């Protein structure tokens, strides 16, 4: 069902919004100890939205203390699962009641179209509900012993989980971490991206209203190299749950090694291949899906289908269809429900994307459309398509994280699989074909955490999401992610004869 609000409604609501800008620490909203703040800007207009508390080591230390105290108290960690379920379901209800507001905050803060933000919110709410509903359905085990012993395998919370998340799906990435981590009984400290901190702070109020005990959920806005690093190095943290770039993921593993060997779950970058075989029935539809796979969310998607691999037998005609589809996916005001793409998150990312486009041209790829940003104060880059890309080119190998598609040709199934796997990443892959034998053969050979067959980005809460190779080692969603946030404990009892 489409949303009833018009462009004018969203503009009016945006004018009425106020933001929480302080950290949610222990049981209070506080400024950073030194009073430092950082600006968060609407990338569609260039206007500053708010100045937010820039947390650092003192806030990290205090938050860990509060979180540990909550673990010791046990009013969440040792609460009956049914009680945790009740409170998390209440949080989901509150998010539902504030869905428009939360979606609007993300759209203003990071530039994605409002329709996209509403979709993210549905996903986030669904994730909190799924984990709440799951938690009182997880049983321990009784080991198969002889009658003289009883071996129990129990699941216990890890303790303190730090969730460090990116800006491209601010609340959905947050929910994918905090949903299972809270459901499993942990205390969670959330470090939102410095590029999109506002919705997490609004969520903190809702969490308090839902009844989460003090110290069980805290939000520390600030930079990665300050508060993020302090949390990651803390001896009082048991787990880092991270979504972000591969480079920062590697740093977090080092911090864990330098401190207390805390668990590190990583959901990192990608350069996902999308394979189109010549036997597809409806090439117009496939071309539209392939364009959406890269241009959705301005290409700022970890699983963006950024490498399109097309059978050379149909490549020329297919690329024409793709260009026609891209024509309908132009960027526009993120508050307009008709906009397919919004603004690039900030100037740094915008310059990075434009730099990749210049490198693509310099390295000899054929620029078929786009490439030039729109004029004006907003950071808008139209759908950009390069054909004739090779694995040696930067745009064919590195994660651009923008609306830039690299098209490759292939002559055989083997070559397609080889090209697809020729990457340091392994997050997602797509394959389009009507041949069931080929589908099964290729799906198994692709080195990827998920393979989409005749769709892109399909799936729901029931299936795990994550990568292989340098795309990470963790899994979000499904009961597998819930299991990641608990520890197995063995209790071996010797029974009197
Ligand atoms: P980023 O790695 O720059 O930042 C992610 C988070 O890490 C931010 O909160 C940042 O402040 C923090 N951080 C940065 N340096 C840190 C440090 N030294 N110590 C602790 N924390 C630190 O990534 P980004 O630009 O926010 O997001 C884009 C990246 O995220 C892309 O590579 C994208 O592929 C990836 N991503 C992956 C998934 C997935 O599920 N695999 C989903 C979304 C985004």
Coordinates of C-alpha atoms and ligand atoms in Angstrom, one line a residue:
X1 CA 0.0 0.0 0.0
X2 CA 1.5 3.4 -0.9
X3 CA 2.1 5.9 1.8
X4 CA -0.6 8.7 2.0
X5 CA 1.8 11.6 2.5
X6 CA 2.6 13.9 -0.4
X7 CA 5.8 15.8 -1.1
X8 CA 4.3 18.9 0.6
X9 CA 3.3 16.8 3.7
X10 CA 6.9 15.6 4.1
X11 CA 8.3 19.1 3.6
X12 CA 5.9 20.5 6.3
X13 CA 6.8 17.7 8.7
X14 CA 10.5 18.3 8.1
X15 CA 10.0 21.9 9.1
X16 CA 8.4 20.9 12.4
X17 CA 11.0 18.3 13.5
X18 CA 13.2 18.8 16.5
X19 CA 16.3 16.6 17.2
X20 CA 17.8 15.0 20.2
X21 CA 21.5 15.8 20.0
X22 CA 22.9 14.6 23.3
X23 CA 24.4 11.2 24.0
X24 CA 22.1 8.6 25.8
X25 CA 24.4 7.5 28.6
X26 CA 23.3 5.4 31.6
X27 CA 20.0 6.9 32.4
X28 CA 20.4 10.4 31.0
X29 CA 20.9 12.5 27.9
X30 CA 24.2 14.2 28.3
X31 CA 26.6 16.5 26.4
X32 CA 30.2 15.2 25.8
X33 CA 32.4 15.9 28.9
X34 CA 34.5 18.4 27.0
X35 CA 31.4 20.0 25.4
X36 CA 32.6 19.1 21.9
X37 CA 30.0 18.8 19.2
X38 CA 30.0 18.0 15.5
X39 CA 27.7 19.2 12.7
X40 CA 25.3 17.0 10.8
X41 CA 24.3 18.3 7.4
X42 CA 21.4 17.6 5.1
X43 CA 23.2 16.6 1.9
X44 CA 20.2 17.4 -0.3
X45 CA 20.3 21.1 0.6
X46 CA 23.7 21.7 2.3
X47 CA 21.9 23.0 5.4
X48 CA 23.1 22.1 8.9
X49 CA 20.5 20.1 10.7
X50 CA 22.0 20.0 14.2
X51 CA 25.2 19.9 16.2
X52 CA 25.6 16.6 18.0
X53 CA 27.5 15.7 21.2
X54 CA 30.9 14.3 20.1
X55 CA 31.6 11.5 22.5
X56 CA 35.1 10.3 23.2
X57 CA 37.0 8.1 25.7
X58 CA 35.4 9.5 28.9
X59 CA 31.9 8.7 27.6
X60 CA 33.0 5.3 26.3
X61 CA 34.4 4.4 29.8
X62 CA 31.2 5.6 31.5
X63 CA 29.0 3.8 29.1
X64 CA 30.9 0.5 29.6
X65 CA 30.6 1.0 33.4
X66 CA 26.8 1.5 33.1
X67 CA 26.5 -1.5 30.8
X68 CA 28.5 -3.8 33.1
X69 CA 26.5 -2.7 36.1
X70 CA 23.3 -3.7 34.2
X71 CA 24.8 -7.1 33.5
X72 CA 25.7 -7.5 37.2
X73 CA 22.2 -6.4 38.3
X74 CA 20.7 -8.9 35.9
X75 CA 17.4 -7.2 35.5
X76 CA 17.8 -7.7 31.8
X77 CA 20.5 -10.3 31.4
X78 CA 18.8 -12.8 33.8
X79 CA 15.2 -11.7 33.2
X80 CA 12.9 -14.4 31.9
X81 CA 13.0 -14.5 28.1
X82 CA 9.2 -13.7 28.1
X83 CA 9.9 -10.5 29.9
X84 CA 12.5 -9.4 27.4
X85 CA 10.1 -10.3 24.7
X86 CA 7.4 -8.1 26.1
X87 CA 9.6 -5.1 26.3
X88 CA 11.1 -5.6 22.8
X89 CA 7.7 -6.0 21.3
X90 CA 6.7 -2.7 23.0
X91 CA 9.8 -1.1 21.4
X92 CA 8.7 -2.4 18.0
X93 CA 5.2 -0.9 18.6
X94 CA 6.7 2.5 19.5
X95 CA 8.9 2.4 16.4
X96 CA 5.8 1.7 14.4
X97 CA 3.9 4.6 16.0
X98 CA 6.9 6.9 15.2
X99 CA 7.7 5.4 11.9
X100 CA 7.1 8.6 9.8
X101 CA 9.3 10.6 12.1
X102 CA 12.1 8.1 12.3
X103 CA 12.1 7.7 8.5
X104 CA 12.1 11.4 8.0
X105 CA 15.1 11.9 10.3
X106 CA 17.1 9.4 8.3
X107 CA 16.1 11.0 5.0
X108 CA 17.2 14.4 6.2
X109 CA 20.3 13.2 7.8
X110 CA 21.8 11.1 5.0
X111 CA 19.9 12.0 1.8
X112 CA 18.0 8.8 0.9
X113 CA 14.5 9.1 -0.6
X114 CA 11.7 9.0 1.9
X115 CA 10.1 5.9 0.3
X116 CA 13.4 4.1 0.9
X117 CA 13.6 5.2 4.5
X118 CA 10.1 4.0 5.1
X119 CA 11.1 0.6 3.7
X120 CA 14.1 0.6 6.0
X121 CA 11.9 1.3 9.0
X122 CA 9.6 -1.6 8.1
X123 CA 12.7 -3.8 8.0
X124 CA 14.0 -2.5 11.3
X125 CA 10.7 -3.0 13.1
X126 CA 10.3 -6.4 11.6
X127 CA 13.8 -7.3 12.9
X128 CA 13.0 -6.2 16.4
X129 CA 9.8 -8.2 16.4
X130 CA 11.4 -11.3 14.9
X131 CA 14.0 -11.4 17.6
X132 CA 11.6 -10.6 20.4
X133 CA 9.3 -13.4 19.2
X134 CA 12.3 -15.8 18.9
X135 CA 13.8 -15.4 22.3
X136 CA 11.4 -17.6 24.3
X137 CA 11.6 -20.3 21.7
X138 CA 15.3 -21.1 22.1
X139 CA 16.0 -24.2 24.1
X140 CA 19.2 -25.4 25.7
X141 CA 20.4 -29.0 25.2
X142 CA 20.8 -32.1 27.3
X143 CA 23.9 -34.0 26.2
X144 CA 23.6 -37.8 25.4
X145 CA 25.3 -39.1 28.5
X146 CA 25.0 -42.4 30.5
X147 CA 22.7 -42.5 33.5
X148 CA 25.5 -41.5 35.9
X149 CA 25.9 -38.0 34.5
X150 CA 23.8 -35.1 33.3
X151 CA 25.4 -32.8 30.7
X152 CA 23.6 -29.5 30.2
X153 CA 24.4 -27.1 27.3
X154 CA 23.1 -23.6 28.3
X155 CA 23.0 -20.4 26.3
X156 CA 23.9 -17.3 28.2
X157 CA 24.3 -13.6 27.1
X158 CA 27.8 -12.5 26.1
X159 CA 27.6 -9.5 28.4
X160 CA 28.4 -6.1 26.8
X161 CA 28.0 -5.8 23.1
X162 CA 29.1 -2.7 21.2
X163 CA 27.3 -2.1 17.9
X164 CA 29.2 0.1 15.4
X165 CA 27.1 0.9 12.4
X166 CA 27.3 2.8 9.1
X167 CA 25.1 5.6 7.6
X168 CA 23.6 4.0 4.5
X169 CA 20.7 2.2 6.3
X170 CA 21.0 3.9 9.7
X171 CA 18.1 2.3 11.6
X172 CA 17.9 -1.0 9.7
X173 CA 21.6 -1.7 10.3
X174 CA 21.1 -0.7 14.0
X175 CA 18.1 -3.1 14.3
X176 CA 20.0 -6.0 12.7
X177 CA 22.5 -5.7 15.6
X178 CA 20.5 -4.5 18.6
X179 CA 17.5 -6.8 17.9
X180 CA 19.3 -10.1 18.5
X181 CA 21.9 -8.7 20.9
X182 CA 19.2 -7.3 23.2
X183 CA 16.9 -10.3 22.8
X184 CA 19.8 -12.6 23.9
X185 CA 20.1 -10.6 27.2
X186 CA 23.1 -8.4 26.5
X187 CA 23.7 -4.8 27.4
X188 CA 24.2 -2.9 24.1
X189 CA 26.2 0.3 23.4
X190 CA 25.4 1.7 20.0
X191 CA 27.8 3.9 18.1
X192 CA 26.0 5.3 15.1
X193 CA 27.8 6.8 12.2
X194 CA 28.9 10.4 12.6
X195 CA 27.2 11.0 9.2
X196 CA 23.7 9.9 10.5
X197 CA 23.5 10.0 14.3
X198 CA 20.0 11.5 14.8
X199 CA 17.7 8.6 14.4
X200 CA 19.6 6.5 16.9
X201 CA 19.2 9.2 19.5
X202 CA 15.5 9.3 18.8
X203 CA 15.4 5.5 19.2
X204 CA 17.1 5.9 22.6
X205 CA 14.0 7.7 23.9
X206 CA 11.7 5.1 22.6
X207 CA 13.8 2.3 24.2
X208 CA 13.5 4.1 27.5
X209 CA 9.7 4.4 27.1
X210 CA 9.5 0.8 26.1
X211 CA 11.0 -0.2 29.5
X212 CA 14.6 -1.2 28.8
X213 CA 16.4 -1.0 32.2
X214 CA 19.1 1.7 32.6
X215 CA 22.4 0.9 31.1
X216 CA 21.0 -1.9 28.9
X217 CA 20.8 0.3 25.8
X218 CA 23.0 3.4 25.3
X219 CA 23.8 5.6 22.3
X220 CA 27.2 7.4 21.9
X221 CA 27.4 9.6 18.9
X222 CA 30.8 10.6 17.7
X223 CA 33.7 9.7 15.4
X224 CA 35.1 6.3 14.8
X225 CA 38.7 7.2 15.6
X226 CA 37.7 8.6 19.0
X227 CA 34.7 7.1 20.8
X228 CA 34.5 4.1 18.4
X229 CA 38.1 3.2 19.0
X230 CA 37.8 3.7 22.7
X231 CA 34.9 1.3 22.9
X232 CA 36.6 -1.2 20.6
X233 CA 39.7 -1.3 22.8
X234 CA 37.8 -1.5 26.1
X235 CA 38.5 -4.4 28.4
X236 CA 34.9 -4.2 29.6
X237 CA 33.3 -5.0 26.2
X238 CA 32.7 -8.6 25.2
X239 CA 31.7 -8.3 21.6
X240 CA 32.0 -5.8 18.7
X241 CA 29.1 -6.1 16.2
X242 CA 30.2 -4.1 13.2
X243 CA 28.8 -3.0 9.9
X244 CA 31.0 -0.8 7.7
X245 CA 34.1 -0.8 5.5
X246 CA 36.6 -3.6 5.2
X247 CA 39.4 -1.3 6.2
X248 CA 37.7 -0.4 9.6
X249 CA 36.7 -4.0 10.1
X250 CA 40.4 -5.0 10.0
X251 CA 41.2 -2.3 12.5
X252 CA 38.6 -3.7 14.9
X253 CA 40.2 -7.1 14.8
X254 CA 43.5 -5.5 15.8
X255 CA 41.8 -3.7 18.7
X256 CA 40.3 -6.9 19.9
X257 CA 43.8 -8.5 19.7
X258 CA 45.4 -5.6 21.6
X259 CA 42.8 -5.7 24.3
X260 CA 40.7 -8.7 25.6
X261 CA 40.1 -10.9 22.5
X262 CA 36.5 -9.8 22.4
X263 CA 34.4 -11.4 19.7
X264 CA 34.3 -9.4 16.5
X265 CA 31.5 -9.9 14.0
X266 CA 32.1 -8.1 10.7
X267 CA 29.7 -7.1 8.0
X268 CA 31.9 -5.3 5.5
X269 CA 32.1 -4.1 1.9
X270 CA 31.3 -5.7 -1.4
X271 CA 31.7 -5.5 -5.2
X272 CA 28.9 -7.8 -6.0
X273 CA 28.6 -9.5 -9.4
X274 CA 25.3 -9.8 -11.2
X275 CA 25.4 -12.4 -14.0
X276 CA 23.0 -12.3 -16.9
X277 CA 22.9 -15.3 -19.2
X278 CA 21.5 -15.2 -22.7
X279 CA 18.7 -17.7 -22.0
X280 CA 16.6 -15.2 -19.9
X281 CA 13.0 -14.9 -21.1
X282 CA 12.3 -11.3 -20.4
X283 CA 15.4 -9.2 -20.9
X284 CA 13.6 -5.9 -20.4
X285 CA 12.6 -6.9 -16.9
X286 CA 16.1 -8.2 -16.1
X287 CA 17.6 -5.0 -17.3
X288 CA 15.3 -3.0 -15.0
X289 CA 16.2 -5.2 -12.0
X290 CA 19.9 -4.9 -12.9
X291 CA 19.6 -1.1 -12.9
X292 CA 17.7 -1.1 -9.6
X293 CA 20.4 -3.4 -8.1
X294 CA 23.0 -0.6 -8.5
X295 CA 21.0 2.6 -8.4
X296 CA 18.8 1.9 -5.4
X297 CA 19.8 4.0 -2.4
X298 CA 22.2 6.0 -4.8
X299 CA 24.4 2.9 -5.0
X300 CA 25.2 3.3 -1.3
X301 CA 24.4 -0.3 -0.6
X302 CA 26.8 -3.0 0.6
X303 CA 25.2 -5.5 -1.7
X304 CA 24.9 -3.1 -4.7
X305 CA 25.0 -5.1 -7.9
X306 CA 28.0 -3.0 -9.0
X307 CA 29.5 -5.4 -11.5
X308 CA 27.2 -6.5 -14.2
X309 CA 28.4 -9.5 -16.1
X310 CA 26.6 -10.0 -19.4
X311 CA 26.8 -12.8 -22.0
X312 CA 28.5 -11.2 -25.0
X313 CA 25.8 -12.7 -27.3
X314 CA 23.2 -10.3 -25.9
X315 CA 25.4 -7.6 -24.4
X316 CA 24.9 -4.8 -26.8
X317 CA 21.1 -5.1 -26.8
X318 CA 21.0 -5.7 -23.1
X319 CA 23.1 -2.6 -22.3
X320 CA 20.7 -0.5 -24.4
X321 CA 17.7 -1.8 -22.3
X322 CA 19.7 -1.1 -19.1
X323 CA 20.4 2.5 -20.2
X324 CA 16.6 3.0 -20.9
X325 CA 15.8 1.7 -17.4
X326 CA 18.4 3.9 -15.8
X327 CA 16.8 7.0 -17.5
X328 CA 13.8 6.5 -15.2
X329 CA 15.9 6.4 -12.0
X330 CA 17.1 10.0 -11.8
X331 CA 18.0 11.6 -8.4
X332 CA 15.5 14.1 -7.0
X333 CA 14.4 15.8 -3.7
X334 CA 14.5 13.0 -1.1
X335 CA 11.3 14.3 0.4
X336 CA 9.5 13.7 -2.9
X337 CA 7.9 10.3 -2.8
X338 CA 8.4 10.2 -6.6
X339 CA 12.3 10.4 -6.3
X340 CA 14.0 7.0 -7.0
X341 CA 17.4 8.3 -5.9
X342 CA 18.3 10.9 -3.3
X343 CA 21.6 12.8 -2.5
X344 CA 25.0 11.3 -1.8
X345 CA 25.6 11.3 2.0
X346 CA 28.3 14.0 2.2
X347 CA 30.9 15.9 0.3
X348 CA 33.7 13.4 1.0
X349 CA 31.7 10.5 -0.4
X350 CA 30.5 12.6 -3.3
X351 CA 34.1 13.5 -4.2
X352 CA 35.1 9.9 -3.9
X353 CA 32.4 8.8 -6.3
X354 CA 33.3 11.5 -8.8
X355 CA 37.0 10.5 -8.5
X356 CA 36.1 6.9 -9.4
X357 CA 34.2 8.1 -12.4
X358 CA 37.2 10.2 -13.6
X359 CA 39.5 7.1 -13.1
X360 CA 37.1 4.9 -15.1
X361 CA 37.3 7.3 -18.0
X362 CA 41.1 7.6 -17.7
X363 CA 41.5 3.8 -17.5
X364 CA 39.7 3.4 -20.8
X365 CA 36.2 2.2 -19.8
X366 CA 33.4 3.4 -22.1
X367 CA 31.1 5.9 -20.3
X368 CA 27.7 5.2 -21.7
X369 CA 25.6 7.6 -19.5
X370 CA 25.9 9.9 -16.4
X371 CA 29.2 10.9 -15.0
X372 CA 28.4 14.6 -14.4
X373 CA 26.9 15.7 -11.0
X374 CA 23.8 17.8 -11.0
X375 CA 24.3 21.6 -10.5
X376 CA 23.2 23.2 -7.2
X377 CA 23.8 23.0 -3.5
X378 CA 22.7 19.3 -3.2
X379 CA 25.0 16.4 -3.7
X380 CA 23.3 14.6 -6.6
X381 CA 25.0 12.2 -9.0
X382 CA 22.9 10.6 -11.8
X383 CA 23.0 6.9 -12.7
X384 CA 26.4 6.3 -14.3
X385 CA 27.1 3.3 -16.6
X386 CA 30.5 2.2 -17.9
X387 CA 30.8 -0.6 -20.4
X388 CA 33.9 -2.5 -21.5
X389 CA 35.2 -2.7 -17.9
X390 CA 38.0 -5.1 -17.0
X391 CA 39.1 -6.5 -13.6
X392 CA 42.3 -4.4 -13.8
X393 CA 40.3 -1.1 -13.7
X394 CA 39.6 0.6 -10.3
X395 CA 35.9 0.8 -11.1
X396 CA 35.9 -2.9 -11.9
X397 CA 37.6 -4.0 -8.6
X398 CA 37.1 -1.4 -5.8
X399 CA 33.9 -0.6 -3.9
X400 CA 32.7 2.8 -5.2
X401 CA 29.6 3.0 -3.0
X402 CA 27.8 5.3 -5.4
X403 CA 25.6 5.1 -8.5
X404 CA 28.3 3.7 -10.8
X405 CA 27.8 0.5 -12.7
X406 CA 30.7 -1.5 -14.3
X407 CA 29.6 -3.7 -17.2
X408 CA 31.8 -6.7 -18.2
X409 CA 31.2 -9.2 -21.1
X410 CA 31.7 -12.9 -20.9
X411 CA 31.7 -15.7 -23.5
X412 CA 31.2 -18.8 -21.4
X413 CA 29.8 -19.9 -18.1
X414 CA 33.3 -20.7 -16.8
X415 CA 34.5 -17.2 -17.7
X416 CA 31.5 -15.7 -16.0
X417 CA 32.2 -17.6 -12.8
X418 CA 35.9 -16.8 -12.9
X419 CA 35.2 -13.0 -13.4
X420 CA 32.6 -13.1 -10.6
X421 CA 34.9 -14.7 -8.1
X422 CA 37.9 -12.6 -9.1
X423 CA 37.4 -10.2 -6.1
X424 CA 38.6 -9.8 -2.6
X425 CA 34.9 -9.5 -1.6
X426 CA 32.2 -12.1 -1.4
X427 CA 29.0 -10.5 -0.1
X428 CA 26.3 -11.0 -2.7
X429 CA 25.9 -12.3 -6.2
X430 CA 23.0 -12.5 -8.6
X431 CA 22.3 -14.8 -11.5
X432 CA 19.6 -14.6 -14.2
X433 CA 18.8 -17.6 -16.2
X434 CA 16.0 -20.1 -17.0
X435 CA 18.2 -23.1 -17.0
X436 CA 17.9 -24.9 -13.7
X437 CA 21.0 -27.0 -14.2
X438 CA 23.0 -23.9 -14.8
X439 CA 21.4 -22.1 -11.9
X440 CA 22.4 -24.8 -9.5
X441 CA 25.9 -25.2 -10.9
X442 CA 26.7 -21.5 -10.9
X443 CA 25.0 -20.7 -7.5
X444 CA 27.3 -23.3 -5.9
X445 CA 30.4 -22.1 -7.6
X446 CA 29.9 -18.4 -6.7
X447 CA 32.0 -17.3 -3.7
X448 CA 29.4 -15.3 -1.9
X449 CA 27.5 -15.1 1.3
X450 CA 24.2 -14.9 -0.6
X451 CA 23.2 -15.7 -4.2
X452 CA 20.0 -14.1 -5.6
X453 CA 18.5 -16.2 -8.5
X454 CA 16.2 -14.3 -10.8
X455 CA 16.0 -11.4 -8.4
X456 CA 18.3 -9.0 -6.6
X457 CA 18.4 -8.5 -2.8
X458 CA 15.5 -10.9 -2.2
X459 CA 15.1 -12.4 1.3
X460 CA 13.4 -11.8 4.6
X461 CA 14.2 -12.2 8.3
X462 CA 14.3 -16.0 8.1
X463 CA 17.5 -16.1 6.1
X464 CA 21.0 -15.1 7.3
X465 CA 22.8 -12.1 5.7
X466 CA 26.6 -11.8 5.6
X467 CA 29.7 -12.3 3.5
X468 CA 32.7 -14.4 2.9
X469 CA 36.3 -13.4 2.1
X470 CA 36.9 -9.7 3.0
X471 CA 33.2 -9.0 3.1
X472 CA 33.2 -10.2 6.7
X473 CA 32.6 -13.1 9.0
X474 CA 29.3 -12.4 10.8
X475 CA 25.7 -13.1 10.0
X476 CA 22.8 -10.7 10.5
X477 CA 19.1 -11.8 10.5
X478 CA 17.6 -15.2 11.2
X479 CA 18.1 -17.4 14.3
X480 CA 21.7 -17.7 13.3
X481 CA 22.4 -14.1 14.3
X482 CA 20.5 -14.6 17.6
X483 CA 22.8 -17.5 18.4
X484 CA 25.9 -15.3 17.7
X485 CA 25.0 -13.1 20.7
X486 CA 25.0 -15.8 23.3
X487 CA 27.7 -18.0 24.8
X488 CA 27.4 -21.8 25.2
X489 CA 28.0 -23.0 28.8
X490 CA 28.5 -26.6 29.7
X491 CA 27.2 -27.8 33.1
X492 CA 28.3 -31.4 33.8
X493 CA 26.7 -33.0 36.8
X494 CA 27.8 -36.3 38.3
X495 CA 24.7 -38.1 39.7
X496 CA 24.9 -40.1 42.9
X497 CA 24.7 -43.9 42.1
Ligands
LIG1 P1 33.1 3.0 7.9 O1 33.8 1.8 8.0 O2 33.8 4.2 7.5 O3 32.3 3.4 9.2 C1 31.5 2.5 9.8 C2 31.4 2.8 11.3 O4 32.7 2.5 11.9 C3 31.1 4.2 11.6 O5 30.2 4.3 12.8 C4 32.4 4.8 12.0 O6 32.4 5.9 12.8 C5 33.1 3.6 12.7 N1 34.5 3.7 12.7 C6 35.4 4.2 11.8 N2 36.7 4.1 12.2 C7 36.6 3.4 13.4 C8 37.6 3.0 14.3 N3 38.9 3.2 14.0 N4 37.3 2.4 15.4 C9 35.9 2.2 15.7 N5 35.0 2.6 14.9 C10 35.3 3.2 13.7 O7 31.9 2.7 6.8 P2 30.8 3.7 6.3 O8 31.4 4.7 5.3 O9 30.0 4.2 7.4 O10 29.8 2.7 5.5 C11 30.1 2.2 4.3 C12 30.7 0.8 4.3 O11 29.8 0.0 5.0 C13 30.8 0.2 2.9 O12 32.1 -0.4 2.8 C14 29.7 -0.8 2.9 O13 29.9 -1.8 2.0 C15 29.6 -1.2 4.3 N6 28.3 -1.8 4.6 C16 28.3 -3.2 4.8 C17 27.1 -3.8 5.1 C18 27.0 -5.3 5.2 O14 26.0 -5.8 5.8 N7 28.0 -6.1 4.8 C19 25.9 -3.1 5.2 C20 26.0 -1.7 5.0 C21 27.2 -1.1 4.8

